[in-house]
PDB file of C-alpha atoms in Angstrom:
ATOM      1  CA  MET A   1     -30.491  13.987   1.060  1.00 55.00           C
ATOM      2  CA  SER A   2     -28.127  14.949   3.816  1.00 67.00           C
ATOM      3  CA  ILE A   3     -24.604  13.673   4.198  1.00 71.00           C
ATOM      4  CA  ASP A   4     -25.606  11.762   7.343  1.00 85.00           C
ATOM      5  CA  THR A   5     -28.413   9.951   5.505  1.00 88.00           C
ATOM      6  CA  ASN A   6     -26.066   8.974   2.697  1.00 94.00           C
ATOM      7  CA  TRP A   7     -23.470   7.833   5.232  1.00 95.00           C
ATOM      8  CA  ASP A   8     -26.097   5.756   7.057  1.00 95.00           C
ATOM      9  CA  LYS A   9     -27.143   4.088   3.795  1.00 96.00           C
ATOM     10  CA  ARG A  10     -23.533   3.298   2.925  1.00 96.00           C
ATOM     11  CA  LEU A  11     -22.910   1.824   6.380  1.00 97.00           C
ATOM     12  CA  ALA A  12     -26.086  -0.267   6.103  1.00 98.00           C
ATOM     13  CA  ALA A  13     -24.942  -1.578   2.709  1.00 98.00           C
ATOM     14  CA  LEU A  14     -21.518  -2.409   4.155  1.00 98.00           C
ATOM     15  CA  ASP A  15     -23.112  -4.187   7.119  1.00 99.00           C
ATOM     16  CA  ALA A  16     -25.291  -6.236   4.745  1.00 99.00           C
ATOM     17  CA  ALA A  17     -22.316  -7.168   2.554  1.00 99.00           C
ATOM     18  CA  LEU A  18     -20.279  -8.229   5.578  1.00 98.00           C
ATOM     19  CA  ALA A  19     -23.173 -10.278   6.953  1.00 99.00           C
ATOM     20  CA  LYS A  20     -23.568 -12.039   3.593  1.00 98.00           C
ATOM     21  CA  GLY A  21     -19.845 -12.780   3.427  1.00 97.00           C
ATOM     22  CA  ILE A  22     -19.815 -14.187   6.944  1.00 98.00           C
ATOM     23  CA  SER A  23     -22.909 -16.261   6.172  1.00 98.00           C
ATOM     24  CA  ASP A  24     -21.288 -17.625   2.998  1.00 98.00           C
ATOM     25  CA  ALA A  25     -18.109 -18.511   4.897  1.00 97.00           C
ATOM     26  CA  ASP A  26     -20.081 -20.210   7.673  1.00 98.00           C
ATOM     27  CA  ALA A  27     -21.975 -22.247   5.041  1.00 98.00           C
ATOM     28  CA  LYS A  28     -18.671 -23.213   3.336  1.00 97.00           C
ATOM     29  CA  ARG A  29     -19.620 -21.323   0.152  1.00 97.00           C
ATOM     30  CA  THR A  30     -16.042 -20.229  -0.423  1.00 96.00           C
ATOM     31  CA  LYS A  31     -13.103 -21.143  -2.644  1.00 96.00           C
ATOM     32  CA  PRO A  32      -9.432 -21.236  -1.736  1.00 97.00           C
ATOM     33  CA  ALA A  33      -7.671 -17.972  -2.594  1.00 97.00           C
ATOM     34  CA  GLU A  34      -5.058 -19.802  -4.678  1.00 98.00           C
ATOM     35  CA  GLU A  35      -7.801 -21.260  -6.895  1.00 98.00           C
ATOM     36  CA  VAL A  36      -9.372 -17.835  -7.410  1.00 98.00           C
ATOM     37  CA  PHE A  37      -6.019 -16.153  -8.091  1.00 98.00           C
ATOM     38  CA  ASP A  38      -5.050 -18.845 -10.622  1.00 98.00           C
ATOM     39  CA  ARG A  39      -8.360 -18.396 -12.461  1.00 98.00           C
ATOM     40  CA  LEU A  40      -8.007 -14.606 -12.527  1.00 98.00           C
ATOM     41  CA  GLU A  41      -4.386 -14.790 -13.643  1.00 98.00           C
ATOM     42  CA  ALA A  42      -5.326 -17.081 -16.544  1.00 97.00           C
ATOM     43  CA  LYS A  43      -8.267 -14.858 -17.486  1.00 97.00           C
ATOM     44  CA  TYR A  44      -6.255 -11.649 -17.597  1.00 96.00           C
ATOM     45  CA  ARG A  45      -3.282 -13.285 -19.293  1.00 96.00           C
ATOM     46  CA  GLU A  46      -5.635 -14.466 -22.046  1.00 94.00           C
ATOM     47  CA  LEU A  47      -7.127 -10.974 -22.362  1.00 94.00           C
ATOM     48  CA  ALA A  48      -3.684  -9.369 -22.526  1.00 94.00           C
ATOM     49  CA  GLU A  49      -2.482 -11.831 -25.143  1.00 91.00           C
ATOM     50  CA  GLY A  50      -5.600 -11.181 -27.212  1.00 89.00           C
ATOM     51  CA  GLN A  51      -5.023  -7.430 -27.032  1.00 86.00           C
ATOM     52  CA  ALA A  52      -1.378  -7.834 -27.980  1.00 79.00           C
ATOM     53  CA  LEU A  53      -2.447  -9.664 -31.128  1.00 74.00           C
ATOM     54  CA  THR A  54      -5.016  -7.039 -32.137  1.00 76.00           C
ATOM     55  CA  GLN A  55      -3.137  -3.854 -31.188  1.00 71.00           C
ATOM     56  CA  PRO A  56      -1.185  -2.217 -34.006  1.00 70.00           C
ATOM     57  CA  HIS A  57       2.498  -1.914 -33.228  1.00 64.00           C
ATOM     58  CA  SER A  58       3.837   1.603 -32.960  1.00 64.00           C
ATOM     59  CA  ARG A  59       7.032   2.516 -34.725  1.00 60.00           C
ATOM     60  CA  ASP A  60       9.478   4.541 -32.701  1.00 58.00           C
TER      61      ASP A  60
END
């Protein structure tokens, strides 16, 4: 496979992803960014707190 063929496939995949995103936005299949960020923040805070409880503490 040549570099150009790989590049063409990557561009086609990007075009398809952009078209899907635009289609979703046009069809109102979106969520407000603040809602998404709040959900992600809560998710990763919970993961971090869980790791803090299970990680052994190092002694300096």
